[in-house]
């Protein structure tokens, strides 16, 4: 029997795959546990429409990420913080503060989880920060930390 998987099934396939399984496996496990449906013509059409919709959404997300990356290119964010001797900061600047500064100074909403920092920023000066907007799109932002 052919089934369309509605979720990933170990040792069988991923969501959206069409698999050939024994009738008993399909009737006793796959279909009752809502892990898949029988591959009828209606279900095949629904799968095709669903995949087309997912592709459209993925394309829109990629375009949005590219537009945001273009806006971030060449942008410099200034963050003011107290500092001690030798340019060492009292505390550190993490992705949360960078996201808030970008929203305040540039008006762009960036999720703090997308900001890639190996370590929090602990010194004054200019720092390059990578922002992973999409799996294929990475932007670079210049963060200038000044005493104030």
mmCIF file of N, CA and C in Angstrom:
data_model
loop_
_atom_site.group_PDB
_atom_site.id
_atom_site.type_symbol
_atom_site.label_atom_id
_atom_site.label_comp_id
_atom_site.label_asym_id
_atom_site.label_seq_id
_atom_site.Cartn_x
_atom_site.Cartn_y
_atom_site.Cartn_z
ATOM 1 N N UNK A 1 0.846 -1.172 0.000
ATOM 2 C CA UNK A 1 0.000 0.000 0.000
ATOM 3 C C UNK A 1 0.893 1.237 0.000
ATOM 4 N N UNK A 2 0.502 2.227 -0.782
ATOM 5 C CA UNK A 2 1.242 3.482 -0.806
ATOM 6 C C UNK A 2 0.626 4.434 0.203
ATOM 7 N N UNK A 3 1.511 5.103 0.983
ATOM 8 C CA UNK A 3 1.056 6.076 1.970
ATOM 9 C C UNK A 3 1.856 7.362 1.809
ATOM 10 N N UNK A 4 1.210 8.467 2.188
ATOM 11 C CA UNK A 4 1.873 9.766 2.231
ATOM 12 C C UNK A 4 2.148 10.057 3.694
ATOM 13 N N UNK A 5 3.407 10.271 4.035
ATOM 14 C CA UNK A 5 3.772 10.505 5.433
ATOM 15 C C UNK A 5 3.409 11.933 5.857
ATOM 16 N N UNK A 6 2.755 12.048 7.000
ATOM 17 C CA UNK A 6 2.385 13.349 7.552
ATOM 18 C C UNK A 6 3.425 13.855 8.540
ATOM 19 N N UNK A 7 4.332 12.989 8.971
ATOM 20 C CA UNK A 7 5.445 13.366 9.842
ATOM 21 C C UNK A 7 6.586 12.401 9.589
ATOM 22 N N UNK A 8 7.754 12.721 10.109
ATOM 23 C CA UNK A 8 8.921 11.854 9.929
ATOM 24 C C UNK A 8 8.693 10.532 10.650
ATOM 25 N N UNK A 9 8.991 9.422 9.956
ATOM 26 C CA UNK A 9 8.908 8.092 10.550
ATOM 27 C C UNK A 9 10.279 7.458 10.420
ATOM 28 N N UNK A 10 10.844 7.057 11.560
ATOM 29 C CA UNK A 10 12.189 6.496 11.576
ATOM 30 C C UNK A 10 12.258 5.261 10.682
ATOM 31 N N UNK A 11 13.285 5.170 9.893
ATOM 32 C CA UNK A 11 13.579 4.051 9.001
ATOM 33 C C UNK A 11 12.574 3.921 7.857
ATOM 34 N N UNK A 12 11.733 4.960 7.647
ATOM 35 C CA UNK A 12 10.776 4.893 6.550
ATOM 36 C C UNK A 12 10.890 6.114 5.640
ATOM 37 N N UNK A 13 10.825 7.311 6.221
ATOM 38 C CA UNK A 13 10.935 8.507 5.394
ATOM 39 C C UNK A 13 10.609 9.765 6.157
ATOM 40 N N UNK A 14 10.658 10.872 5.444
ATOM 41 C CA UNK A 14 10.389 12.178 6.029
ATOM 42 C C UNK A 14 8.981 12.633 5.671
ATOM 43 N N UNK A 15 8.547 13.707 6.333
ATOM 44 C CA UNK A 15 7.220 14.268 6.098
ATOM 45 C C UNK A 15 7.065 14.626 4.621
ATOM 46 N N UNK A 16 5.941 14.216 4.022
ATOM 47 C CA UNK A 16 5.659 14.511 2.625
ATOM 48 C C UNK A 16 6.131 13.441 1.658
ATOM 49 N N UNK A 17 6.901 12.464 2.118
ATOM 50 C CA UNK A 17 7.360 11.386 1.247
ATOM 51 C C UNK A 17 6.221 10.420 0.958
ATOM 52 N N UNK A 18 6.281 9.804 -0.224
ATOM 53 C CA UNK A 18 5.324 8.757 -0.584
ATOM 54 C C UNK A 18 6.082 7.440 -0.486
ATOM 55 N N UNK A 19 5.587 6.541 0.380
ATOM 56 C CA UNK A 19 6.294 5.284 0.645
ATOM 57 C C UNK A 19 5.390 4.096 0.371
ATOM 58 N N UNK A 20 6.013 3.011 -0.019
ATOM 59 C CA UNK A 20 5.311 1.739 -0.203
ATOM 60 C C UNK A 20 5.544 0.906 1.057
ATOM 61 N N UNK A 21 4.451 0.586 1.780
ATOM 62 C CA UNK A 21 4.547 -0.214 2.994
ATOM 63 C C UNK A 21 3.553 -1.361 2.913
ATOM 64 N N UNK A 22 3.720 -2.333 3.782
ATOM 65 C CA UNK A 22 2.781 -3.450 3.783
ATOM 66 C C UNK A 22 1.417 -2.960 4.269
ATOM 67 N N UNK A 23 0.360 -3.669 3.841
ATOM 68 C CA UNK A 23 -1.000 -3.262 4.205
ATOM 69 C C UNK A 23 -1.205 -3.248 5.713
ATOM 70 N N UNK A 24 -0.696 -4.245 6.396
ATOM 71 C CA UNK A 24 -0.859 -4.336 7.837
ATOM 72 C C UNK A 24 -0.159 -3.206 8.571
ATOM 73 N N UNK A 25 1.049 -2.868 8.140
ATOM 74 C CA UNK A 25 1.805 -1.772 8.760
ATOM 75 C C UNK A 25 1.048 -0.456 8.584
ATOM 76 N N UNK A 26 0.486 -0.266 7.396
ATOM 77 C CA UNK A 26 -0.263 0.969 7.125
ATOM 78 C C UNK A 26 -1.541 1.012 7.964
ATOM 79 N N UNK A 27 -2.320 -0.073 7.972
ATOM 80 C CA UNK A 27 -3.608 -0.083 8.676
ATOM 81 C C UNK A 27 -3.478 -0.117 10.191
ATOM 82 N N UNK A 28 -2.417 -0.739 10.700
ATOM 83 C CA UNK A 28 -2.284 -0.910 12.147
ATOM 84 C C UNK A 28 -1.385 0.118 12.825
ATOM 85 N N UNK A 29 -0.510 0.768 12.068
ATOM 86 C CA UNK A 29 0.419 1.709 12.702
ATOM 87 C C UNK A 29 0.371 3.101 12.076
ATOM 88 N N UNK A 30 0.653 3.198 10.786
ATOM 89 C CA UNK A 30 0.812 4.504 10.134
ATOM 90 C C UNK A 30 -0.478 5.320 10.181
ATOM 91 N N UNK A 31 -1.579 4.763 9.716
ATOM 92 C CA UNK A 31 -2.835 5.524 9.620
ATOM 93 C C UNK A 31 -3.472 5.780 10.992
ATOM 94 N N UNK A 32 -3.586 4.780 11.898
ATOM 95 C CA UNK A 32 -4.218 5.070 13.200
ATOM 96 C C UNK A 32 -3.446 6.084 14.043
ATOM 97 N N UNK A 33 -2.129 6.099 13.940
ATOM 98 C CA UNK A 33 -1.324 7.036 14.732
ATOM 99 C C UNK A 33 -1.159 8.379 14.030
ATOM 100 N N UNK A 34 -1.886 8.585 12.929
ATOM 101 C CA UNK A 34 -1.869 9.840 12.161
ATOM 102 C C UNK A 34 -0.462 10.207 11.689
ATOM 103 N N UNK A 35 0.341 9.191 11.389
ATOM 104 C CA UNK A 35 1.675 9.422 10.849
ATOM 105 C C UNK A 35 1.645 9.462 9.329
ATOM 106 N N UNK A 36 0.518 9.078 8.758
ATOM 107 C CA UNK A 36 0.386 9.093 7.311
ATOM 108 C C UNK A 36 -1.040 8.826 6.881
ATOM 109 N N UNK A 37 -1.301 9.040 5.578
ATOM 110 C CA UNK A 37 -2.613 8.757 4.991
ATOM 111 C C UNK A 37 -2.394 7.941 3.731
ATOM 112 N N UNK A 38 -3.439 7.263 3.297
ATOM 113 C CA UNK A 38 -3.352 6.469 2.086
ATOM 114 C C UNK A 38 -3.146 7.398 0.892
ATOM 115 N N UNK A 39 -2.347 6.969 -0.065
ATOM 116 C CA UNK A 39 -1.998 7.802 -1.215
ATOM 117 C C UNK A 39 -3.074 7.718 -2.294
ATOM 118 N N UNK A 40 -4.250 8.311 -2.010
ATOM 119 C CA UNK A 40 -5.312 8.387 -3.013
ATOM 120 C C UNK A 40 -5.063 9.610 -3.887
ATOM 121 N N UNK A 41 -5.833 9.731 -4.973
ATOM 122 C CA UNK A 41 -5.623 10.862 -5.880
ATOM 123 C C UNK A 41 -5.932 12.197 -5.183
ATOM 124 N N UNK A 42 -6.959 12.229 -4.318
ATOM 125 C CA UNK A 42 -7.274 13.457 -3.576
ATOM 126 C C UNK A 42 -6.125 13.848 -2.650
ATOM 127 N N UNK A 43 -5.616 12.868 -1.928
ATOM 128 C CA UNK A 43 -4.508 13.144 -1.011
ATOM 129 C C UNK A 43 -3.243 13.555 -1.758
ATOM 130 N N UNK A 44 -3.030 12.988 -2.952
ATOM 131 C CA UNK A 44 -1.870 13.363 -3.767
ATOM 132 C C UNK A 44 -1.999 14.821 -4.221
ATOM 133 N N UNK A 45 -3.212 15.235 -4.635
ATOM 134 C CA UNK A 45 -3.440 16.627 -5.037
ATOM 135 C C UNK A 45 -3.223 17.570 -3.855
ATOM 136 N N UNK A 46 -3.733 17.184 -2.676
ATOM 137 C CA UNK A 46 -3.540 18.008 -1.478
ATOM 138 C C UNK A 46 -2.055 18.165 -1.166
ATOM 139 N N UNK A 47 -1.301 17.085 -1.297
ATOM 140 C CA UNK A 47 0.142 17.122 -1.044
ATOM 141 C C UNK A 47 0.831 18.073 -2.025
ATOM 142 N N UNK A 48 0.442 17.995 -3.293
ATOM 143 C CA UNK A 48 1.041 18.860 -4.309
ATOM 144 C C UNK A 48 0.750 20.331 -4.004
ATOM 145 N N UNK A 49 -0.489 20.644 -3.637
ATOM 146 C CA UNK A 49 -0.858 22.020 -3.296
ATOM 147 C C UNK A 49 -0.113 22.502 -2.047
ATOM 148 N N UNK A 50 0.006 21.618 -1.073
ATOM 149 C CA UNK A 50 0.695 21.963 0.167
ATOM 150 C C UNK A 50 2.180 22.241 -0.104
ATOM 151 N N UNK A 51 2.817 21.429 -0.936
ATOM 152 C CA UNK A 51 4.226 21.643 -1.261
ATOM 153 C C UNK A 51 4.419 22.942 -2.033
ATOM 154 N N UNK A 52 3.485 23.272 -2.935
ATOM 155 C CA UNK A 52 3.573 24.529 -3.682
ATOM 156 C C UNK A 52 3.440 25.718 -2.734
ATOM 157 N N UNK A 53 2.530 25.616 -1.773
ATOM 158 C CA UNK A 53 2.337 26.684 -0.791
ATOM 159 C C UNK A 53 3.582 26.848 0.077
ATOM 160 N N UNK A 54 4.180 25.748 0.521
ATOM 161 C CA UNK A 54 5.395 25.803 1.332
ATOM 162 C C UNK A 54 6.555 26.421 0.550
ATOM 163 N N UNK A 55 6.645 26.100 -0.739
ATOM 164 C CA UNK A 55 7.698 26.681 -1.574
ATOM 165 C C UNK A 55 7.508 28.189 -1.712
ATOM 166 N N UNK A 56 6.261 28.616 -1.868
ATOM 167 C CA UNK A 56 5.956 30.053 -1.982
ATOM 168 C C UNK A 56 6.333 30.780 -0.697
ATOM 169 N N UNK A 57 5.987 30.205 0.445
ATOM 170 C CA UNK A 57 6.301 30.813 1.743
ATOM 171 C C UNK A 57 7.822 30.870 1.944
ATOM 172 N N UNK A 58 8.523 29.802 1.582
ATOM 173 C CA UNK A 58 9.982 29.773 1.720
ATOM 174 C C UNK A 58 10.629 30.850 0.849
ATOM 175 N N UNK A 59 10.097 31.050 -0.358
ATOM 176 C CA UNK A 59 10.629 32.082 -1.254
ATOM 177 C C UNK A 59 10.408 33.471 -0.661
ATOM 178 N N UNK A 60 9.217 33.712 -0.090
ATOM 179 C CA UNK A 60 8.924 35.007 0.539
ATOM 180 C C UNK A 60 9.845 35.258 1.729
ATOM 181 N N UNK A 61 10.083 34.222 2.547
ATOM 182 C CA UNK A 61 10.987 34.362 3.693
ATOM 183 C C UNK A 61 12.406 34.704 3.236
ATOM 184 N N UNK A 62 12.859 34.061 2.169
ATOM 185 C CA UNK A 62 14.195 34.338 1.633
ATOM 186 C C UNK A 62 14.289 35.779 1.134
ATOM 187 N N UNK A 63 13.257 36.250 0.415
ATOM 188 C CA UNK A 63 13.257 37.625 -0.086
ATOM 189 C C UNK A 63 13.256 38.630 1.063
ATOM 190 N N UNK A 64 12.463 38.352 2.108
ATOM 191 C CA UNK A 64 12.442 39.239 3.279
ATOM 192 C C UNK A 64 13.816 39.302 3.946
ATOM 193 N N UNK A 65 14.477 38.144 4.061
ATOM 194 C CA UNK A 65 15.805 38.096 4.675
ATOM 195 C C UNK A 65 16.815 38.874 3.826
ATOM 196 N N UNK A 66 16.721 38.758 2.498
ATOM 197 C CA UNK A 66 17.638 39.487 1.620
ATOM 198 C C UNK A 66 17.406 40.995 1.712
ATOM 199 N N UNK A 67 16.137 41.414 1.814
ATOM 200 C CA UNK A 67 15.831 42.843 1.962
ATOM 201 C C UNK A 67 16.384 43.380 3.280
ATOM 202 N N UNK A 68 16.223 42.620 4.352
ATOM 203 C CA UNK A 68 16.734 43.036 5.652
ATOM 204 C C UNK A 68 18.262 43.108 5.626
ATOM 205 N N UNK A 69 18.898 42.152 4.963
ATOM 206 C CA UNK A 69 20.364 42.159 4.852
ATOM 207 C C UNK A 69 20.836 43.388 4.079
ATOM 208 N N UNK A 70 20.093 43.774 3.044
ATOM 209 C CA UNK A 70 20.456 44.968 2.282
ATOM 210 C C UNK A 70 20.335 46.221 3.141
ATOM 211 N N UNK A 71 19.327 46.265 4.002
ATOM 212 C CA UNK A 71 19.156 47.406 4.897
ATOM 213 C C UNK A 71 20.260 47.449 5.956
ATOM 214 N N UNK A 72 20.717 46.292 6.398
ATOM 215 C CA UNK A 72 21.756 46.233 7.426
ATOM 216 C C UNK A 72 23.154 46.505 6.870
ATOM 217 N N UNK A 73 23.335 46.316 5.565
ATOM 218 C CA UNK A 73 24.650 46.512 4.958
ATOM 219 C C UNK A 73 25.083 47.967 5.111
ATOM 220 N N UNK A 74 26.249 48.170 5.660
ATOM 221 C CA UNK A 74 26.786 49.512 5.833
ATOM 222 C C UNK A 74 26.211 50.259 7.020
ATOM 223 N N UNK A 75 25.358 49.624 7.786
ATOM 224 C CA UNK A 75 24.748 50.267 8.948
ATOM 225 C C UNK A 75 25.700 50.174 10.141
ATOM 226 N N UNK A 76 25.826 51.264 10.872
ATOM 227 C CA UNK A 76 26.665 51.263 12.070
ATOM 228 C C UNK A 76 25.812 51.637 13.268
ATOM 229 N N UNK A 77 25.807 50.774 14.256
ATOM 230 C CA UNK A 77 25.034 50.977 15.477
ATOM 231 C C UNK A 77 25.990 51.441 16.572
ATOM 232 N N UNK A 78 25.592 52.478 17.295
ATOM 233 C CA UNK A 78 26.412 53.005 18.385
ATOM 234 C C UNK A 78 25.750 52.647 19.710
ATOM 235 N N UNK A 79 26.523 52.014 20.588
ATOM 236 C CA UNK A 79 26.031 51.643 21.916
ATOM 237 C C UNK A 79 26.903 52.347 22.953
ATOM 238 N N UNK A 80 26.253 53.078 23.853
ATOM 239 C CA UNK A 80 26.983 53.795 24.910
ATOM 240 C C UNK A 80 26.891 52.987 26.208
ATOM 241 N N UNK A 81 28.057 52.837 26.881
ATOM 242 C CA UNK A 81 28.110 52.048 28.117
ATOM 243 C C UNK A 81 29.256 52.570 28.981
ATOM 244 N N UNK A 82 29.137 52.383 30.287
ATOM 245 C CA UNK A 82 30.213 52.781 31.203
ATOM 246 C C UNK A 82 31.417 51.873 31.010
ATOM 247 N N UNK A 83 32.598 52.485 31.095
ATOM 248 C CA UNK A 83 33.829 51.707 30.931
ATOM 249 C C UNK A 83 34.850 52.131 31.969
ATOM 250 N N UNK A 84 35.741 51.217 32.286
ATOM 251 C CA UNK A 84 36.795 51.488 33.258
ATOM 252 C C UNK A 84 38.117 51.746 32.558
ATOM 253 N N UNK A 85 39.204 51.525 33.286
ATOM 254 C CA UNK A 85 40.535 51.738 32.739
ATOM 255 C C UNK A 85 40.826 50.751 31.614
ATOM 256 N N UNK A 86 41.543 51.210 30.609
ATOM 257 C CA UNK A 86 41.972 50.329 29.519
ATOM 258 C C UNK A 86 40.853 49.957 28.566
ATOM 259 N N UNK A 87 39.732 50.624 28.633
ATOM 260 C CA UNK A 87 38.640 50.339 27.708
ATOM 261 C C UNK A 87 37.826 49.103 28.053
ATOM 262 N N UNK A 88 37.969 48.581 29.247
ATOM 263 C CA UNK A 88 37.179 47.420 29.670
ATOM 264 C C UNK A 88 35.814 47.908 30.133
ATOM 265 N N UNK A 89 34.785 47.205 29.749
ATOM 266 C CA UNK A 89 33.420 47.601 30.089
ATOM 267 C C UNK A 89 33.020 47.088 31.461
ATOM 268 N N UNK A 90 32.119 47.842 32.115
ATOM 269 C CA UNK A 90 31.462 47.333 33.314
ATOM 270 C C UNK A 90 30.297 46.495 32.821
ATOM 271 N N UNK A 91 30.474 45.196 32.789
ATOM 272 C CA UNK A 91 29.458 44.316 32.214
ATOM 273 C C UNK A 91 29.859 43.938 30.804
ATOM 274 N N UNK A 92 28.880 43.561 30.000
ATOM 275 C CA UNK A 92 29.156 43.153 28.627
ATOM 276 C C UNK A 92 27.946 43.472 27.762
ATOM 277 N N UNK A 93 28.171 43.505 26.480
ATOM 278 C CA UNK A 93 27.079 43.736 25.530
ATOM 279 C C UNK A 93 26.770 42.403 24.867
ATOM 280 N N UNK A 94 25.555 41.953 25.073
ATOM 281 C CA UNK A 94 25.119 40.677 24.510
ATOM 282 C C UNK A 94 24.182 40.939 23.330
ATOM 283 N N UNK A 95 23.684 39.873 22.738
ATOM 284 C CA UNK A 95 22.823 39.991 21.562
ATOM 285 C C UNK A 95 21.522 40.740 21.874
ATOM 286 N N UNK A 96 21.052 40.643 23.103
ATOM 287 C CA UNK A 96 19.823 41.343 23.501
ATOM 288 C C UNK A 96 19.982 42.850 23.357
ATOM 289 N N UNK A 97 21.104 43.389 23.823
ATOM 290 C CA UNK A 97 21.358 44.821 23.736
ATOM 291 C C UNK A 97 21.564 45.262 22.284
ATOM 292 N N UNK A 98 22.211 44.422 21.487
ATOM 293 C CA UNK A 98 22.429 44.748 20.079
ATOM 294 C C UNK A 98 21.093 44.803 19.340
ATOM 295 N N UNK A 99 20.211 43.821 19.606
ATOM 296 C CA UNK A 99 18.893 43.801 18.963
ATOM 297 C C UNK A 99 18.087 45.036 19.350
ATOM 298 N N UNK A 100 18.153 45.436 20.617
ATOM 299 C CA UNK A 100 17.425 46.628 21.075
ATOM 300 C C UNK A 100 17.990 47.884 20.405
ATOM 301 N N UNK A 101 19.309 47.974 20.266
ATOM 302 C CA UNK A 101 19.930 49.139 19.639
ATOM 303 C C UNK A 101 19.580 49.226 18.150
ATOM 304 N N UNK A 102 19.525 48.091 17.471
ATOM 305 C CA UNK A 102 19.152 48.082 16.049
ATOM 306 C C UNK A 102 17.706 48.552 15.889
ATOM 307 N N UNK A 103 16.841 48.096 16.778
ATOM 308 C CA UNK A 103 15.432 48.508 16.703
ATOM 309 C C UNK A 103 15.304 50.006 16.960
ATOM 310 N N UNK A 104 16.038 50.508 17.929
ATOM 311 C CA UNK A 104 15.958 51.919 18.305
ATOM 312 C C UNK A 104 16.573 52.829 17.238
ATOM 313 N N UNK A 105 17.754 52.467 16.723
ATOM 314 C CA UNK A 105 18.485 53.359 15.825
ATOM 315 C C UNK A 105 18.124 53.186 14.357
ATOM 316 N N UNK A 106 17.777 51.963 13.942
ATOM 317 C CA UNK A 106 17.496 51.719 12.526
ATOM 318 C C UNK A 106 16.035 51.381 12.264
ATOM 319 N N UNK A 107 15.288 51.074 13.323
ATOM 320 C CA UNK A 107 13.879 50.729 13.148
ATOM 321 C C UNK A 107 13.649 49.341 12.584
ATOM 322 N N UNK A 108 14.662 48.472 12.657
ATOM 323 C CA UNK A 108 14.537 47.101 12.156
ATOM 324 C C UNK A 108 14.356 46.136 13.320
ATOM 325 N N UNK A 109 13.403 45.242 13.177
ATOM 326 C CA UNK A 109 13.134 44.233 14.202
ATOM 327 C C UNK A 109 13.989 43.003 13.894
ATOM 328 N N UNK A 110 14.948 42.710 14.771
ATOM 329 C CA UNK A 110 15.818 41.540 14.589
ATOM 330 C C UNK A 110 15.736 40.685 15.843
ATOM 331 N N UNK A 111 15.507 39.400 15.657
ATOM 332 C CA UNK A 111 15.430 38.469 16.773
ATOM 333 C C UNK A 111 16.824 38.298 17.369
ATOM 334 N N UNK A 112 16.929 38.384 18.690
ATOM 335 C CA UNK A 112 18.242 38.279 19.342
ATOM 336 C C UNK A 112 18.892 36.924 19.112
ATOM 337 N N UNK A 113 18.103 35.896 18.824
ATOM 338 C CA UNK A 113 18.660 34.561 18.591
ATOM 339 C C UNK A 113 19.379 34.472 17.254
ATOM 340 N N UNK A 114 19.102 35.406 16.355
ATOM 341 C CA UNK A 114 19.736 35.381 15.045
ATOM 342 C C UNK A 114 21.086 36.094 15.035
ATOM 343 N N UNK A 115 21.388 36.802 16.111
ATOM 344 C CA UNK A 115 22.668 37.504 16.207
ATOM 345 C C UNK A 115 23.726 36.510 16.688
ATOM 346 N N UNK A 116 24.796 36.375 15.904
ATOM 347 C CA UNK A 116 25.838 35.391 16.192
ATOM 348 C C UNK A 116 27.006 36.082 16.885
ATOM 349 N N UNK A 117 27.164 35.802 18.168
ATOM 350 C CA UNK A 117 28.292 36.326 18.948
ATOM 351 C C UNK A 117 29.004 35.151 19.591
ATOM 352 N N UNK A 118 30.294 35.020 19.339
ATOM 353 C CA UNK A 118 31.054 33.952 19.983
ATOM 354 C C UNK A 118 31.113 34.216 21.484
ATOM 355 N N UNK A 119 31.438 35.457 21.844
ATOM 356 C CA UNK A 119 31.481 35.891 23.241
ATOM 357 C C UNK A 119 30.830 37.266 23.306
ATOM 358 N N UNK A 120 30.255 37.627 24.456
ATOM 359 C CA UNK A 120 29.722 38.985 24.588
ATOM 360 C C UNK A 120 30.845 40.021 24.416
ATOM 361 N N UNK A 121 30.481 41.192 23.912
ATOM 362 C CA UNK A 121 31.458 42.261 23.680
ATOM 363 C C UNK A 121 31.822 42.897 25.016
ATOM 364 N N UNK A 122 33.132 42.954 25.340
ATOM 365 C CA UNK A 122 33.590 43.460 26.633
ATOM 366 C C UNK A 122 34.587 44.601 26.515
ATOM 367 N N UNK A 123 34.809 45.116 25.297
ATOM 368 C CA UNK A 123 35.769 46.204 25.116
ATOM 369 C C UNK A 123 35.156 47.317 24.276
ATOM 370 N N UNK A 124 35.709 48.511 24.432
ATOM 371 C CA UNK A 124 35.285 49.648 23.615
ATOM 372 C C UNK A 124 35.815 49.475 22.205
ATOM 373 N N UNK A 125 35.207 50.174 21.265
ATOM 374 C CA UNK A 125 35.700 50.139 19.896
ATOM 375 C C UNK A 125 34.666 49.600 18.939
ATOM 376 N N UNK A 126 35.111 49.341 17.730
ATOM 377 C CA UNK A 126 34.237 48.861 16.668
ATOM 378 C C UNK A 126 34.325 47.337 16.570
ATOM 379 N N UNK A 127 33.180 46.715 16.457
ATOM 380 C CA UNK A 127 33.113 45.248 16.375
ATOM 381 C C UNK A 127 32.200 44.862 15.216
ATOM 382 N N UNK A 128 32.592 43.826 14.475
ATOM 383 C CA UNK A 128 31.734 43.293 13.415
ATOM 384 C C UNK A 128 30.921 42.138 13.991
ATOM 385 N N UNK A 129 29.603 42.203 13.778
ATOM 386 C CA UNK A 129 28.698 41.191 14.312
ATOM 387 C C UNK A 129 27.947 40.558 13.152
ATOM 388 N N UNK A 130 27.924 39.242 13.105
ATOM 389 C CA UNK A 130 27.188 38.526 12.059
ATOM 390 C C UNK A 130 25.758 38.291 12.525
ATOM 391 N N UNK A 131 24.833 38.426 11.578
ATOM 392 C CA UNK A 131 23.420 38.174 11.848
ATOM 393 C C UNK A 131 22.939 37.162 10.830
ATOM 394 N N UNK A 132 22.506 36.000 11.307
ATOM 395 C CA UNK A 132 22.032 34.928 10.428
ATOM 396 C C UNK A 132 20.528 35.098 10.257
ATOM 397 N N UNK A 133 20.132 35.749 9.172
ATOM 398 C CA UNK A 133 18.733 36.066 8.918
ATOM 399 C C UNK A 133 17.960 34.885 8.335
ATOM 400 N N UNK A 134 18.660 34.019 7.612
ATOM 401 C CA UNK A 134 18.051 32.872 6.935
ATOM 402 C C UNK A 134 19.157 31.857 6.766
ATOM 403 N N UNK A 135 18.809 30.618 6.467
ATOM 404 C CA UNK A 135 19.871 29.622 6.315
ATOM 405 C C UNK A 135 20.823 29.958 5.168
ATOM 406 N N UNK A 136 20.364 30.765 4.189
ATOM 407 C CA UNK A 136 21.206 31.146 3.059
ATOM 408 C C UNK A 136 21.666 32.604 3.109
ATOM 409 N N UNK A 137 21.167 33.382 4.069
ATOM 410 C CA UNK A 137 21.465 34.818 4.103
ATOM 411 C C UNK A 137 22.083 35.195 5.451
ATOM 412 N N UNK A 138 23.293 35.759 5.393
ATOM 413 C CA UNK A 138 23.971 36.252 6.584
ATOM 414 C C UNK A 138 24.372 37.704 6.331
ATOM 415 N N UNK A 139 24.035 38.566 7.279
ATOM 416 C CA UNK A 139 24.388 39.990 7.163
ATOM 417 C C UNK A 139 25.458 40.314 8.192
ATOM 418 N N UNK A 140 26.196 41.381 7.921
ATOM 419 C CA UNK A 140 27.214 41.818 8.872
ATOM 420 C C UNK A 140 26.877 43.235 9.315
ATOM 421 N N UNK A 141 26.942 43.448 10.611
ATOM 422 C CA UNK A 141 26.583 44.723 11.212
ATOM 423 C C UNK A 141 27.784 45.248 11.978
ATOM 424 N N UNK A 142 28.044 46.542 11.873
ATOM 425 C CA UNK A 142 29.154 47.154 12.603
ATOM 426 C C UNK A 142 28.586 47.765 13.871
ATOM 427 N N UNK A 143 29.092 47.313 15.021
ATOM 428 C CA UNK A 143 28.668 47.824 16.324
ATOM 429 C C UNK A 143 29.813 48.616 16.913
ATOM 430 N N UNK A 144 29.556 49.893 17.156
ATOM 431 C CA UNK A 144 30.575 50.775 17.718
ATOM 432 C C UNK A 144 30.230 51.010 19.194
ATOM 433 N N UNK A 145 31.091 50.538 20.098
ATOM 434 C CA UNK A 145 30.874 50.668 21.525
ATOM 435 C C UNK A 145 31.684 51.877 22.012
ATOM 436 N N UNK A 146 30.968 52.860 22.583
ATOM 437 C CA UNK A 146 31.636 54.074 23.072
ATOM 438 C C UNK A 146 31.308 54.272 24.546
ATOM 439 N N UNK A 147 32.210 54.999 25.221
ATOM 440 C CA UNK A 147 32.005 55.264 26.641
ATOM 441 C C UNK A 147 30.984 56.381 26.782
ATOM 442 N N UNK A 148 30.098 56.204 27.739
ATOM 443 C CA UNK A 148 29.110 57.264 27.934
ATOM 444 C C UNK A 148 28.168 56.926 28.943
#
